[in-house]
mmCIF file of C-alpha atoms in Angstrom:
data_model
loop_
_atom_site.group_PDB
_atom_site.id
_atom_site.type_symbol
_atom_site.label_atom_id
_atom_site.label_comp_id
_atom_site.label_asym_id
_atom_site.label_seq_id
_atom_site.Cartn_x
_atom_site.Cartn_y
_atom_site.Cartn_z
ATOM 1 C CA UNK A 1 69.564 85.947 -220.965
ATOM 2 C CA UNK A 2 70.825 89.335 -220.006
ATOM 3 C CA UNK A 3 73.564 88.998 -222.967
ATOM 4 C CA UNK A 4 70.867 88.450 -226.063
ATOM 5 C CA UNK A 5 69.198 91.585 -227.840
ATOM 6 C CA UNK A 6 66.114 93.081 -226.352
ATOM 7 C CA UNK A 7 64.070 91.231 -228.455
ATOM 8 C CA UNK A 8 65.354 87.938 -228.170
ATOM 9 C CA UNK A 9 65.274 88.567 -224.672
ATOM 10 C CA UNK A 10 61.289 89.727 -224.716
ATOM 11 C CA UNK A 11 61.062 86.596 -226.934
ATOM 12 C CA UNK A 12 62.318 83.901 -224.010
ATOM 13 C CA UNK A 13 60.370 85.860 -221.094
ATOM 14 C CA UNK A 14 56.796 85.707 -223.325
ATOM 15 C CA UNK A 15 58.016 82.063 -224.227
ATOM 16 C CA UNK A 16 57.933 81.162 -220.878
ATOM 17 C CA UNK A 17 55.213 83.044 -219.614
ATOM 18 C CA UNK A 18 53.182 80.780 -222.055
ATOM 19 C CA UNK A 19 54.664 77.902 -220.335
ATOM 20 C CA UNK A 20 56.492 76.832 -223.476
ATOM 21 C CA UNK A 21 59.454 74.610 -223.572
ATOM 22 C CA UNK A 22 61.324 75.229 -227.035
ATOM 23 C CA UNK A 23 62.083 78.294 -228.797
ATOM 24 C CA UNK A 24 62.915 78.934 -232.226
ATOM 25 C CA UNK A 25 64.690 81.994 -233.397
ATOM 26 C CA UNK A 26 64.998 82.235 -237.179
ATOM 27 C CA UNK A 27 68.136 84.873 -236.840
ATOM 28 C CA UNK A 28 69.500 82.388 -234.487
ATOM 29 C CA UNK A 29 68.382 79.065 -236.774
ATOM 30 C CA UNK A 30 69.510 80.402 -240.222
ATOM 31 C CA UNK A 31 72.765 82.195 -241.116
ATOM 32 C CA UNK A 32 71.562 86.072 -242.216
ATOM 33 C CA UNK A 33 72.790 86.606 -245.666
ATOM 34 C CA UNK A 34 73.138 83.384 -246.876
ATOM 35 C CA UNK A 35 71.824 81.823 -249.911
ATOM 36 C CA UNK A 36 73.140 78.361 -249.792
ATOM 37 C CA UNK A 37 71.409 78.447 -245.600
ATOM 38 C CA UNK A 38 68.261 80.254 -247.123
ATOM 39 C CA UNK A 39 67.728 77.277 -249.480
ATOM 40 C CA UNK A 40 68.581 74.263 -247.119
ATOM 41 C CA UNK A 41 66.263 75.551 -244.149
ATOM 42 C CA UNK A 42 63.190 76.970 -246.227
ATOM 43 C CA UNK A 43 62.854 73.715 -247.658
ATOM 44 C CA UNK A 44 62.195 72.866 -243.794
ATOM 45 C CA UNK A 45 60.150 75.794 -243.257
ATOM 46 C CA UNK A 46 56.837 73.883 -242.982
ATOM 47 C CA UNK A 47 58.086 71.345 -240.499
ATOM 48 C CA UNK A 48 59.018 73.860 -238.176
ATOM 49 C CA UNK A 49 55.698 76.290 -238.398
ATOM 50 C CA UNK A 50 53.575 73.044 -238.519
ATOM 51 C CA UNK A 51 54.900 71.950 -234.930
ATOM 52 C CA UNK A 52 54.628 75.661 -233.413
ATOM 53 C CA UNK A 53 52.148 76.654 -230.479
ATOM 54 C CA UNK A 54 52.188 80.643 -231.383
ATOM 55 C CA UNK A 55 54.052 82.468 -233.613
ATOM 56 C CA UNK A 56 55.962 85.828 -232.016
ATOM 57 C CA UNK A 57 56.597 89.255 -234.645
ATOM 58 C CA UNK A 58 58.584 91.742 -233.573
ATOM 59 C CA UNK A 59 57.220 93.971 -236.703
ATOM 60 C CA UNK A 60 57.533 97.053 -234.877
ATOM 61 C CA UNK A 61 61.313 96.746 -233.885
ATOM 62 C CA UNK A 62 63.940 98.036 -236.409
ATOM 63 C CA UNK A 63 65.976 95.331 -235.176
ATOM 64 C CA UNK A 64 66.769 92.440 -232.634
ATOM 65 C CA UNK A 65 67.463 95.310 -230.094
ATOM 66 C CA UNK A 66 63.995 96.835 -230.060
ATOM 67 C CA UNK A 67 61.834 94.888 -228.164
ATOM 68 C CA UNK A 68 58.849 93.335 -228.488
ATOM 69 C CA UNK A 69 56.988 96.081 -227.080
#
């Protein structure tokens, strides 16, 4: 844990504060800057977000080493 960004990191505490089991990190899940990824995981997009318990947004963080908070 202590070796992922800040966020990722706020991301697995809140997960499991909520008791969830499974976490899915689309920066993790989807090579950045890839077309050819982009294409072959949106098209599963709605499988994955149809099966979720709660969505998490970092909006506020310039980047995965922001935090959550």
């Amino acid at each position: 844990l202590a070796t992922l960004p800040k966020t990722f990191q706020d991301a697995v505490l809140i997960t499991r504060d909520l008791g969830v089991r499974y976490l899915w990190i689309d920066s993790l899940c989807i090579i950045q800057d890839s077309d050819e990824d982009w294409e072959q995981e949106a098209a599963r997009m709605s499988e994955v977000y149809a099966n979720g318990y709660v969505m998490l947004a970092a909006h506020g963080s310039e980047n995965c080493h922001g935090g959550c908070f």
